Coordinates of C-alpha atoms and ligand atoms in Angstrom, one line a residue:
Chain A
M182 CA 82.5 15.7 -7.9
L183 CA 83.0 16.7 -11.6
G184 CA 83.4 13.0 -12.3
L185 CA 80.0 12.1 -10.8
Q186 CA 78.4 15.1 -12.5
L187 CA 79.8 13.9 -15.9
A188 CA 78.8 10.3 -15.2
I189 CA 75.2 11.2 -14.5
A190 CA 74.9 13.5 -17.5
G191 CA 76.6 10.8 -19.6
V192 CA 74.3 8.1 -18.4
A193 CA 71.2 10.2 -19.1
T194 CA 72.2 11.2 -22.6
G195 CA 73.5 7.7 -23.1
S196 CA 70.0 6.2 -22.4
V197 CA 68.6 8.3 -25.2
Y198 CA 71.5 7.2 -27.5
A199 CA 70.6 3.7 -26.6
L200 CA 67.1 4.2 -27.7
I201 CA 68.3 5.5 -31.1
A202 CA 70.9 2.8 -31.4
L203 CA 68.3 0.1 -30.8
G204 CA 66.7 1.1 -34.1
I205 CA 69.9 0.8 -36.0
V206 CA 70.3 -2.8 -34.8
L207 CA 66.6 -3.6 -35.3
I208 CA 66.8 -2.6 -39.0
Y209 CA 70.1 -4.4 -39.5
K210 CA 68.9 -7.6 -38.0
C211 CA 65.7 -7.6 -40.0
S212 CA 66.8 -6.3 -43.4
G213 CA 70.6 -6.4 -43.3
V214 CA 70.8 -2.7 -44.0
V215 CA 73.2 -0.5 -42.1
N216 CA 71.1 2.6 -41.7
F217 CA 73.2 5.7 -41.6
A218 CA 70.0 7.8 -41.8
Q219 CA 69.0 6.8 -38.2
G220 CA 70.5 10.1 -36.9
A221 CA 68.4 11.9 -39.5
Y222 CA 65.3 10.2 -38.1
A223 CA 66.2 11.5 -34.7
M224 CA 66.7 15.0 -36.0
L225 CA 63.5 14.9 -38.0
G226 CA 61.6 13.6 -35.0
A227 CA 62.9 16.5 -32.9
Y228 CA 61.9 19.1 -35.5
I229 CA 58.5 17.6 -36.0
S230 CA 58.0 17.5 -32.2
Y231 CA 59.0 21.2 -32.2
F232 CA 56.5 22.0 -34.9
M233 CA 53.7 20.1 -33.0
L234 CA 54.6 21.9 -29.8
R235 CA 54.4 25.2 -31.5
L236 CA 50.8 24.4 -32.4
H237 CA 50.2 24.4 -28.7
L238 CA 49.3 20.8 -28.5
P239 CA 49.9 19.1 -25.1
A240 CA 53.4 17.8 -24.9
V241 CA 52.3 14.1 -24.8
V242 CA 50.1 14.5 -27.9
A243 CA 52.8 16.5 -29.8
V244 CA 55.5 13.9 -29.2
L245 CA 53.2 11.0 -29.9
A246 CA 52.1 12.6 -33.1
A247 CA 55.7 13.2 -34.1
M248 CA 56.5 9.5 -33.4
A249 CA 53.5 8.4 -35.5
I250 CA 54.7 10.7 -38.4
M251 CA 58.2 9.2 -38.0
A252 CA 56.8 5.7 -38.2
V253 CA 55.2 6.6 -41.5
I254 CA 58.4 8.1 -42.8
G255 CA 60.4 5.1 -41.7
A256 CA 58.0 2.6 -43.4
A257 CA 57.9 4.8 -46.5
T258 CA 61.7 4.9 -46.7
E259 CA 61.7 1.1 -46.7
R260 CA 58.8 0.7 -49.1
L261 CA 59.7 3.3 -51.6
I262 CA 63.5 3.1 -51.6
L263 CA 65.1 0.2 -49.9
R264 CA 62.7 -2.5 -51.1
R265 CA 63.7 -1.7 -54.6
M266 CA 67.3 -2.3 -53.7
L267 CA 66.9 -5.8 -52.3
K268 CA 69.4 -7.2 -54.8
A269 CA 71.8 -4.3 -54.9
Q270 CA 75.3 -4.3 -53.6
I271 CA 75.6 -3.7 -49.9
V272 CA 77.8 -0.6 -50.6
S273 CA 75.1 0.9 -52.8
V274 CA 72.6 0.4 -50.0
M275 CA 74.9 2.1 -47.5
M276 CA 75.4 5.0 -50.0
V277 CA 71.6 5.4 -50.2
T278 CA 71.2 5.6 -46.5
L279 CA 74.0 8.2 -46.3
G280 CA 72.2 10.0 -49.1
L281 CA 69.0 10.0 -47.0
L282 CA 70.9 11.5 -44.1
I283 CA 72.1 14.3 -46.3
F284 CA 68.7 14.8 -47.9
F285 CA 66.9 15.0 -44.5
R286 CA 69.5 17.5 -43.2
A287 CA 69.0 19.7 -46.2
L288 CA 65.3 19.5 -45.8
C289 CA 65.4 20.6 -42.1
L290 CA 67.9 23.3 -43.0
A291 CA 65.6 24.6 -45.7
V292 CA 62.5 24.6 -43.4
W293 CA 64.0 25.6 -40.0
G294 CA 67.3 27.3 -40.9
P295 CA 70.8 26.6 -39.6
D296 CA 70.6 28.2 -36.2
Q297 CA 70.0 26.4 -32.9
I298 CA 66.5 26.7 -31.7
A299 CA 65.5 26.7 -28.0
F300 CA 63.3 23.7 -27.6
P301 CA 60.0 24.3 -25.6
Q302 CA 60.2 23.1 -22.0
I303 CA 58.2 19.9 -22.0
F304 CA 59.2 18.6 -18.5
P305 CA 58.7 20.6 -15.3
A306 CA 61.6 23.0 -14.5
G307 CA 63.7 22.3 -11.4
S308 CA 66.2 19.7 -10.3
I309 CA 66.9 17.0 -7.7
D310 CA 69.9 16.7 -5.4
F311 CA 71.7 13.4 -6.0
A312 CA 74.7 12.9 -3.7
G313 CA 75.5 16.6 -3.9
V314 CA 75.0 16.8 -7.6
Y315 CA 72.1 18.7 -9.0
I316 CA 70.3 17.0 -11.8
T317 CA 67.6 18.9 -13.7
Y318 CA 64.3 17.2 -14.3
N319 CA 65.0 17.3 -18.0
Y320 CA 67.8 14.7 -17.5
V321 CA 65.7 12.6 -15.0
A322 CA 62.8 12.5 -17.4
A323 CA 64.8 11.8 -20.5
F324 CA 66.6 9.0 -18.7
A325 CA 63.3 7.5 -17.3
L326 CA 61.5 7.8 -20.6
A327 CA 64.3 6.4 -22.8
T328 CA 65.1 3.5 -20.4
T329 CA 61.4 2.5 -20.0
L330 CA 60.8 2.6 -23.7
S331 CA 64.0 0.6 -24.4
V332 CA 63.1 -2.1 -21.9
A333 CA 59.5 -2.1 -23.1
F334 CA 60.7 -2.6 -26.6
L335 CA 63.0 -5.4 -25.7
C336 CA 60.0 -7.1 -23.9
F337 CA 57.8 -6.5 -27.0
Y338 CA 60.5 -8.1 -29.2
Q339 CA 60.9 -11.1 -26.9
F340 CA 57.4 -11.9 -25.7
T341 CA 54.8 -10.8 -28.3
A342 CA 53.6 -12.5 -31.5
I343 CA 54.8 -9.6 -33.7
G344 CA 58.1 -9.7 -31.8
L345 CA 58.4 -13.4 -32.6
M346 CA 57.7 -12.7 -36.3
Q347 CA 60.4 -10.0 -36.2
R348 CA 62.9 -12.5 -34.7
C349 CA 62.0 -15.1 -37.3
T350 CA 62.5 -12.7 -40.1
A351 CA 65.8 -11.6 -38.7
D352 CA 67.0 -15.2 -38.2
N353 CA 66.0 -16.8 -41.5
T354 CA 64.0 -15.2 -44.2
R355 CA 63.4 -18.4 -46.2
A356 CA 62.2 -20.3 -43.1
A357 CA 60.0 -17.3 -42.2
L358 CA 58.3 -17.3 -45.6
A359 CA 57.7 -21.0 -45.4
I360 CA 55.8 -20.7 -42.1
G361 CA 53.5 -18.0 -43.6
I362 CA 55.2 -14.9 -42.3
H363 CA 54.8 -11.9 -44.6
V364 CA 58.5 -11.0 -44.5
S365 CA 58.3 -7.7 -46.3
N366 CA 55.6 -6.5 -43.9
Q367 CA 57.9 -7.4 -41.0
I368 CA 60.7 -5.4 -42.5
S369 CA 58.4 -2.4 -42.9
I370 CA 57.4 -2.8 -39.2
A371 CA 61.1 -2.8 -38.2
W372 CA 61.7 0.5 -40.1
A373 CA 58.6 2.1 -38.7
A374 CA 59.4 1.1 -35.1
S375 CA 63.0 2.2 -35.5
A376 CA 62.2 5.6 -36.9
A377 CA 59.5 6.2 -34.3
L378 CA 62.0 5.3 -31.4
A379 CA 64.6 7.5 -33.0
G380 CA 62.1 10.3 -33.4
L381 CA 61.4 10.2 -29.6
G382 CA 65.1 10.0 -29.0
G383 CA 65.7 13.1 -31.0
A384 CA 63.0 15.1 -29.2
L385 CA 64.6 14.0 -25.8
L386 CA 68.0 15.2 -27.1
A387 CA 66.5 18.5 -28.0
T388 CA 65.1 18.9 -24.5
L389 CA 68.7 18.3 -23.2
G390 CA 70.8 20.3 -25.6
G391 CA 68.6 22.4 -27.8
L392 CA 67.3 21.8 -31.3
S393 CA 69.7 21.9 -34.3
L394 CA 70.9 19.9 -37.3
T395 CA 73.7 18.5 -35.2
I396 CA 71.3 16.0 -33.6
S397 CA 71.7 14.0 -36.8
D398 CA 75.4 13.5 -36.0
I399 CA 74.4 10.9 -33.5
G400 CA 73.8 8.3 -36.3
L401 CA 77.4 8.5 -37.5
V402 CA 78.8 8.7 -34.0
A403 CA 76.7 5.8 -32.7
F404 CA 77.6 3.6 -35.6
P405 CA 81.1 2.6 -34.5
V406 CA 80.0 2.1 -31.0
I407 CA 77.2 -0.3 -32.1
V408 CA 79.7 -2.3 -34.1
V409 CA 81.7 -2.5 -30.9
G410 CA 78.5 -3.8 -29.2
G411 CA 77.9 -6.3 -32.0
L412 CA 75.7 -5.1 -34.9
D413 CA 73.1 -7.9 -34.4
S414 CA 72.7 -7.6 -30.7
L415 CA 69.9 -5.4 -29.3
V416 CA 71.3 -5.6 -25.8
G417 CA 74.7 -4.7 -27.3
A418 CA 73.1 -1.6 -28.8
L419 CA 71.7 -0.5 -25.4
I420 CA 75.1 -0.9 -23.8
A421 CA 76.7 0.8 -26.7
G422 CA 74.4 3.8 -26.3
F423 CA 75.2 4.2 -22.6
L424 CA 78.9 3.8 -23.3
L425 CA 78.8 6.5 -26.0
G426 CA 77.0 8.9 -23.6
V427 CA 79.5 8.4 -20.8
L428 CA 82.4 8.5 -23.2
E429 CA 81.2 11.7 -24.7
A430 CA 80.5 13.4 -21.4
F431 CA 84.0 12.6 -20.1
T432 CA 85.7 13.5 -23.3
E433 CA 84.0 16.8 -23.4
G434 CA 84.2 17.6 -19.7
M435 CA 87.7 16.3 -18.8
L436 CA 89.8 15.1 -21.7
T437 CA 89.3 18.0 -24.0
P438 CA 89.9 20.7 -21.4
A439 CA 93.0 18.9 -20.1
L440 CA 94.4 18.4 -23.6
E441 CA 93.7 22.1 -24.5
T442 CA 95.5 23.3 -21.4
V443 CA 98.6 21.3 -22.4
L444 CA 98.4 22.3 -26.0
R445 CA 98.0 26.0 -25.1
K446 CA 101.1 25.8 -22.9
F447 CA 103.4 24.3 -25.5
T448 CA 101.9 25.1 -28.9
S449 CA 99.8 27.8 -30.6
I450 CA 96.8 25.4 -31.0
D451 CA 94.2 26.4 -28.5
S452 CA 91.3 24.1 -29.4
V453 CA 91.0 20.4 -30.2
G454 CA 87.5 20.7 -31.6
A455 CA 85.0 17.9 -31.5
L456 CA 87.2 15.3 -29.9
Q457 CA 84.1 13.4 -28.6
Q458 CA 83.3 12.5 -32.2
V459 CA 86.7 11.1 -32.8
I460 CA 86.9 8.8 -29.7
P461 CA 84.1 6.4 -30.9
Y462 CA 86.0 5.8 -34.2
A463 CA 89.3 5.2 -32.3
L464 CA 87.4 2.7 -30.2
L465 CA 86.0 1.1 -33.3
V466 CA 89.4 0.6 -34.9
L467 CA 90.7 -0.9 -31.7
M468 CA 87.7 -3.2 -31.4
L469 CA 87.8 -4.4 -35.0
L470 CA 91.3 -5.4 -34.4
L471 CA 90.6 -7.3 -31.2
R472 CA 87.2 -8.8 -31.8
P473 CA 85.7 -8.3 -35.2
Q474 CA 82.2 -9.6 -34.4
G475 CA 81.8 -7.1 -31.5
I476 CA 81.4 -7.8 -27.8
F477 CA 77.9 -9.3 -28.0
G478 CA 77.7 -10.1 -31.7
R479 CA 77.7 -13.5 -33.2
R480 CA 80.2 -14.3 -35.9
G481 CA 79.1 -14.6 -39.5
V482 CA 76.2 -12.3 -39.8
E483 CA 75.4 -11.8 -43.5
R484 CA 72.8 -10.0 -45.6
V485 CA 69.9 -12.0 -47.0
Chain B
M84 CA 26.6 -31.4 -68.7
R85 CA 26.3 -30.0 -65.2
A86 CA 26.4 -33.5 -63.6
E87 CA 29.5 -34.2 -65.6
A88 CA 31.2 -31.1 -64.4
Q89 CA 30.4 -31.9 -60.8
A90 CA 31.7 -35.4 -61.2
G91 CA 34.9 -34.0 -62.6
A92 CA 35.2 -31.5 -59.7
A93 CA 34.8 -34.3 -57.2
A94 CA 37.6 -36.3 -58.7
A95 CA 39.8 -33.1 -59.1
P96 CA 43.2 -33.6 -57.5
L97 CA 44.2 -31.5 -54.5
L98 CA 47.1 -30.0 -56.5
A99 CA 47.2 -29.8 -60.3
A100 CA 50.1 -28.3 -62.2
R101 CA 49.5 -28.0 -65.9
G102 CA 52.2 -27.2 -68.5
V103 CA 54.4 -25.5 -65.9
S104 CA 57.7 -23.9 -67.1
V105 CA 60.2 -22.2 -64.9
H106 CA 63.1 -20.0 -65.7
Y107 CA 65.8 -18.6 -63.4
E108 CA 67.3 -15.2 -64.0
G109 CA 65.0 -14.8 -67.0
A110 CA 67.1 -17.2 -69.0
I111 CA 68.0 -20.6 -67.4
S112 CA 65.3 -23.1 -68.1
A113 CA 64.7 -25.4 -65.1
L114 CA 61.3 -26.9 -65.9
E115 CA 59.6 -27.4 -69.2
H116 CA 55.9 -28.0 -69.5
I117 CA 55.5 -30.2 -66.5
D118 CA 52.2 -31.8 -65.7
F119 CA 52.1 -32.9 -62.0
D120 CA 49.1 -34.0 -60.0
V121 CA 48.7 -34.8 -56.3
P122 CA 45.4 -36.6 -55.7
Q123 CA 43.6 -36.1 -52.3
G124 CA 45.3 -38.2 -49.7
A125 CA 48.2 -39.3 -52.0
L126 CA 51.8 -39.8 -51.1
V127 CA 53.8 -38.9 -54.2
A128 CA 57.4 -39.8 -54.7
L129 CA 59.2 -37.1 -56.8
L130 CA 62.5 -38.6 -58.0
G131 CA 65.3 -37.3 -60.1
A132 CA 69.0 -36.9 -60.3
N133 CA 70.9 -33.7 -59.2
G134 CA 69.5 -30.7 -61.1
A135 CA 66.5 -32.5 -62.5
G136 CA 64.2 -29.8 -61.1
K137 CA 62.6 -31.4 -58.0
T138 CA 63.4 -28.4 -55.7
T139 CA 62.3 -26.0 -58.5
L140 CA 58.9 -27.7 -58.8
M141 CA 58.3 -27.6 -55.0
K142 CA 59.3 -23.9 -54.9
A143 CA 57.0 -23.2 -57.8
I144 CA 54.1 -24.7 -55.9
A145 CA 55.0 -22.9 -52.6
G146 CA 55.5 -19.6 -54.4
M147 CA 59.1 -19.3 -53.3
L148 CA 60.7 -18.8 -56.7
P149 CA 60.6 -14.9 -56.8
F150 CA 63.0 -15.0 -53.8
E151 CA 65.5 -17.0 -55.9
R152 CA 65.2 -14.9 -59.1
G153 CA 63.0 -17.7 -60.6
E154 CA 59.7 -17.3 -62.3
V155 CA 56.9 -19.5 -63.6
T156 CA 56.9 -18.5 -67.2
A157 CA 54.1 -20.8 -68.5
G158 CA 51.3 -23.0 -67.2
E159 CA 49.0 -23.0 -64.2
I160 CA 49.3 -24.4 -60.7
D161 CA 46.0 -25.0 -58.9
F162 CA 45.8 -25.9 -55.3
D163 CA 42.4 -26.6 -53.9
G164 CA 40.8 -24.0 -56.2
F165 CA 43.5 -21.4 -55.6
S166 CA 46.1 -20.3 -58.2
C167 CA 49.6 -20.5 -56.8
V168 CA 51.3 -18.8 -59.7
R169 CA 52.3 -15.3 -58.7
A170 CA 50.8 -15.6 -55.2
H171 CA 52.8 -14.7 -52.2
P172 CA 54.3 -17.7 -50.3
A173 CA 52.7 -16.6 -47.1
K174 CA 49.3 -16.7 -48.7
I175 CA 50.0 -20.2 -50.2
T176 CA 51.1 -21.4 -46.8
R177 CA 47.9 -20.0 -45.3
R178 CA 45.9 -22.0 -47.9
G179 CA 47.4 -25.2 -46.5
V180 CA 50.7 -25.9 -48.4
A181 CA 53.7 -26.5 -46.1
L182 CA 57.1 -26.7 -47.7
V183 CA 60.0 -28.4 -45.8
Q184 CA 62.8 -26.9 -47.8
D185 CA 66.2 -28.4 -48.4
G186 CA 68.9 -27.4 -46.0
R187 CA 66.8 -27.7 -42.9
Q188 CA 65.6 -24.1 -42.7
C189 CA 64.8 -23.3 -39.1
F190 CA 65.5 -20.4 -36.8
R191 CA 68.9 -21.3 -35.5
S192 CA 69.1 -18.6 -32.8
M193 CA 65.8 -19.6 -31.3
T194 CA 64.9 -22.6 -29.1
V195 CA 63.1 -25.6 -30.4
E196 CA 60.0 -24.5 -28.5
E197 CA 60.1 -21.0 -30.0
N198 CA 60.6 -22.5 -33.5
L199 CA 57.4 -24.5 -33.0
R200 CA 55.6 -21.5 -31.5
A201 CA 56.6 -19.4 -34.5
A202 CA 55.4 -22.1 -36.9
A203 CA 52.0 -22.1 -35.0
L204 CA 51.4 -18.4 -35.5
L205 CA 49.5 -19.3 -38.6
K206 CA 46.8 -21.2 -36.7
P207 CA 47.2 -20.1 -33.1
A208 CA 43.9 -21.6 -32.0
R209 CA 45.1 -25.2 -32.0
A210 CA 48.8 -24.5 -31.1
R211 CA 48.7 -26.4 -27.8
E212 CA 47.1 -29.4 -29.3
M213 CA 49.5 -29.5 -32.3
T214 CA 52.6 -29.0 -30.0
D215 CA 51.5 -32.0 -28.0
L216 CA 51.0 -33.9 -31.2
V217 CA 54.4 -33.2 -32.7
Y218 CA 56.1 -33.9 -29.4
D219 CA 54.3 -37.2 -29.5
Y220 CA 55.6 -37.8 -33.0
F221 CA 59.1 -36.7 -32.2
P222 CA 59.7 -37.3 -28.5
M223 CA 63.3 -36.2 -29.0
L224 CA 62.0 -32.6 -29.6
R225 CA 60.3 -32.5 -26.2
E226 CA 63.6 -33.4 -24.6
M227 CA 65.4 -30.7 -26.6
H228 CA 62.7 -28.1 -26.3
A229 CA 64.9 -25.5 -24.6
R230 CA 67.9 -26.0 -26.8
A231 CA 68.8 -23.5 -29.6
A232 CA 67.9 -25.0 -32.9
G233 CA 71.4 -24.1 -34.2
F234 CA 72.8 -26.8 -31.9
L235 CA 70.7 -29.7 -33.1
S236 CA 72.2 -32.5 -35.1
G237 CA 71.2 -32.9 -38.8
G238 CA 68.6 -35.6 -38.0
Q239 CA 67.2 -33.6 -35.1
A240 CA 67.0 -30.5 -37.2
Q241 CA 65.2 -32.5 -39.9
M242 CA 62.6 -33.6 -37.3
L243 CA 62.2 -30.0 -36.1
V244 CA 61.5 -28.7 -39.6
I245 CA 59.0 -31.4 -40.3
A246 CA 57.3 -30.7 -37.0
M247 CA 57.3 -27.0 -37.8
A248 CA 55.5 -27.7 -41.1
L249 CA 52.9 -29.8 -39.2
M250 CA 52.2 -26.9 -36.8
G251 CA 50.3 -25.1 -39.6
Q252 CA 48.1 -28.2 -40.1
P253 CA 48.8 -28.4 -43.9
K254 CA 46.6 -30.1 -46.4
L255 CA 49.7 -30.7 -48.6
L256 CA 53.1 -31.4 -47.2
L257 CA 56.1 -31.0 -49.5
L258 CA 59.4 -32.5 -48.3
D259 CA 62.5 -31.7 -50.2
E260 CA 65.1 -34.4 -49.8
P261 CA 64.4 -35.1 -46.1
S262 CA 66.9 -37.9 -45.9
L263 CA 69.9 -36.0 -47.3
G264 CA 72.9 -36.4 -45.1
L265 CA 71.2 -38.6 -42.5
S266 CA 72.3 -41.9 -41.1
P267 CA 70.2 -45.0 -42.2
V268 CA 68.6 -45.1 -38.8
M269 CA 67.7 -41.5 -39.0
V270 CA 66.3 -41.9 -42.5
Q271 CA 64.2 -44.8 -41.2
A272 CA 62.9 -42.6 -38.4
V273 CA 62.1 -39.7 -40.7
F274 CA 60.1 -42.0 -43.1
D275 CA 58.3 -43.6 -40.2
A276 CA 57.2 -40.1 -39.1
V277 CA 56.1 -39.1 -42.6
E278 CA 54.1 -42.2 -43.0
R279 CA 52.4 -41.6 -39.7
V280 CA 51.6 -38.0 -40.7
H281 CA 50.2 -39.2 -44.0
R282 CA 48.1 -41.9 -42.4
D283 CA 46.9 -40.1 -39.2
L284 CA 46.5 -36.5 -40.3
G285 CA 45.2 -37.3 -43.7
A286 CA 47.5 -34.8 -45.3
S287 CA 48.7 -35.4 -48.9
V288 CA 52.4 -35.6 -49.1
V289 CA 55.1 -35.1 -51.8
I290 CA 58.6 -36.3 -51.1
A291 CA 61.5 -35.4 -53.3
E292 CA 64.5 -37.8 -53.2
Q293 CA 67.2 -39.1 -55.4
T294 CA 66.9 -42.8 -54.5
V295 CA 65.3 -44.3 -51.5
P296 CA 63.9 -47.8 -52.0
R297 CA 61.8 -47.3 -48.9
L298 CA 60.1 -44.3 -50.5
L299 CA 58.8 -46.5 -53.3
T300 CA 57.2 -48.9 -50.9
I301 CA 55.2 -46.3 -49.1
A302 CA 54.3 -44.0 -52.1
T303 CA 51.0 -44.2 -53.9
D304 CA 52.3 -42.5 -57.0
A305 CA 55.7 -41.7 -58.5
Y306 CA 57.1 -39.1 -60.9
V307 CA 60.7 -39.2 -62.2
L308 CA 62.0 -35.9 -63.5
S309 CA 64.9 -35.6 -65.9
R310 CA 66.3 -32.3 -67.0
G311 CA 63.1 -30.4 -66.3
T312 CA 60.7 -32.7 -67.8
V313 CA 58.6 -35.7 -66.5
A314 CA 60.5 -38.8 -67.7
I315 CA 58.3 -41.3 -66.0
H316 CA 54.9 -41.1 -64.3
A317 CA 53.9 -44.5 -63.0
A318 CA 52.8 -46.5 -60.0
P319 CA 55.7 -46.9 -57.6
S320 CA 55.6 -50.7 -58.0
Q321 CA 56.4 -50.4 -61.7
I322 CA 59.5 -48.3 -61.2
T323 CA 62.7 -50.4 -61.0
E324 CA 66.1 -49.5 -59.9
D325 CA 67.5 -50.2 -63.4
E326 CA 65.0 -47.9 -65.0
L327 CA 65.9 -45.1 -62.6
Q328 CA 69.6 -45.6 -63.3
R329 CA 68.9 -45.3 -67.0
V330 CA 67.0 -42.0 -66.6
Y331 CA 69.6 -40.6 -64.2
L332 CA 72.4 -41.4 -66.6
S333 CA 70.7 -40.2 -69.7
Ligands
ATP771 N1 68.7 -20.1 -57.9 C1 69.0 -20.6 -59.1 N2 69.5 -19.8 -60.1 C2 69.7 -20.3 -61.3 N3 69.6 -21.6 -61.6 C3 69.1 -22.5 -60.7 C4 68.8 -22.0 -59.4 N4 68.3 -23.0 -58.7 C5 68.3 -24.1 -59.5 N5 68.8 -23.7 -60.8 C6 68.9 -24.7 -61.9 O1 67.7 -25.3 -62.2 C7 67.8 -26.6 -62.4 C8 67.0 -27.5 -61.5 O2 67.5 -27.3 -60.2 P1 66.8 -27.9 -58.9 O3 67.5 -27.3 -57.7 O4 65.4 -27.8 -59.0 O5 67.2 -29.5 -59.0 P2 67.0 -30.6 -58.0 O6 66.3 -31.7 -58.7 O7 66.4 -30.1 -56.7 O8 68.5 -31.1 -57.7 P3 69.2 -31.6 -56.3 O9 68.8 -33.1 -56.2 O10 70.6 -31.5 -56.6 O11 68.7 -30.8 -55.2 C9 69.3 -26.9 -62.4 O12 69.8 -27.0 -63.7 C10 69.9 -25.8 -61.6 O13 71.2 -25.4 -62.1
MG772 MG1 67.0 -30.0 -54.7

């Protein structure tokens, strides 16, 4: 029963992680940048949603407004910072996105303080009974919303004209330019979409676990799992998100308590801390040894 | 005075490059004061040995140099009344210049059909008609329409990139070494297709090659570049193999 409970919670959280991870892959495919600031976008989206909700806007309006603001922030990051680094070393670019993560965290810390904030209830209170396990509407709604949006985005990417231009840009910049695609605009669109999706993801995480700076950790935790899925595969990112959610739930709900019981019995250590953040990296090391291009990735992805 | 200006305008070439110099990385000189014209409806052969500057000239026209750390440092390139110097390549493409780059630049992860659809985004109104047309030109592409472009052979990929260039209905088609690495039969097929495009679609064409006797029989005008300058500009019939050898070896 605990297993089922954890699986359900893991899948629900994982669907939100998947939404956020989608953005990391989208940006990587289009511009070759590994964006460590994706978690910061999620966190910022959550805080901005909170701010909007406090203005007593309807929940839909508040969250949509937050997504729009995040889209602007995403596009601005690309235009003002990353566009100037087109010819920079890949390591410098990574350092810059890490720097952005730290900057946005500090910004939220300065404005909203370090304490966890109770996020306003945006979904109806209550729960449904699923095979003897109670699932709150929060989880049901987060799962439904995140999954619908992820699928909608994949369809957008696959079947619309802008999606086609996105895929062209991701595949071959030189060829995209030659058929008249304004490549730099496509890269801005990718960053905007990615930040907006992450912003919604952050708001959903806040409805599940409260609002705090730790939402931004998801970027760092998700990264190894995405590499496992294959950095250039959108479907890989979705699966990676779900995998991360389930892994985290089971680590937190089963592995950590079991380990702590053992440790308490035989040693003076009585807590193993944030084990759920360690597991993804252990998985990454294992994966890189076995299949460097990831499960769904193609070999030989390089930056253009 | 006015009549004279109008007469001059009527005879103006589709593309006129005047005194064009190009430098890479702010230092390496690749073209020096090139004059290069493409009259309306012409098929121009652009010859030259390795490193002569053929690719550079085509990239300068198509506005692709900034993406290679190159820059037009002097001169003017006028295409149909539009200045190509410092214009974005997407804008130049929209004006009607299609560049078929060296290296068969297509979207390898996408199918042949998707590649063509992407190339038609520029002029979606006639996409259907143009797709039928390029399938008619290159029947092999219709057979392979569902195959990922990355799995095409060199010759097939060359057909695809030419077809993609045609989807935008260009006024000026620039082909950079289309026969490179192809079997003689494939080279033949590519040139047949280009000749047909030139004749039926009324597009002006520039083909860069090192040496292809066939090219000189279909071209209406020829330039031979050597170390970034125009060594010869003459009618194709006047250019002999010996003369080419001499320029290439100089
Ligand atoms: N990206 C670049 N950076 C620096 N120099 C370059 C670059 N591309 C070309 N060059 C230089 O510019 C000159 C002209 O090169 P270009 O590629 O235009 O020659 P080409 O006639 O197309 O030769 P090929 O037949 O080998 O393709 C050469 O000296 C080359 O070294
Ligand atoms: Mg060349």
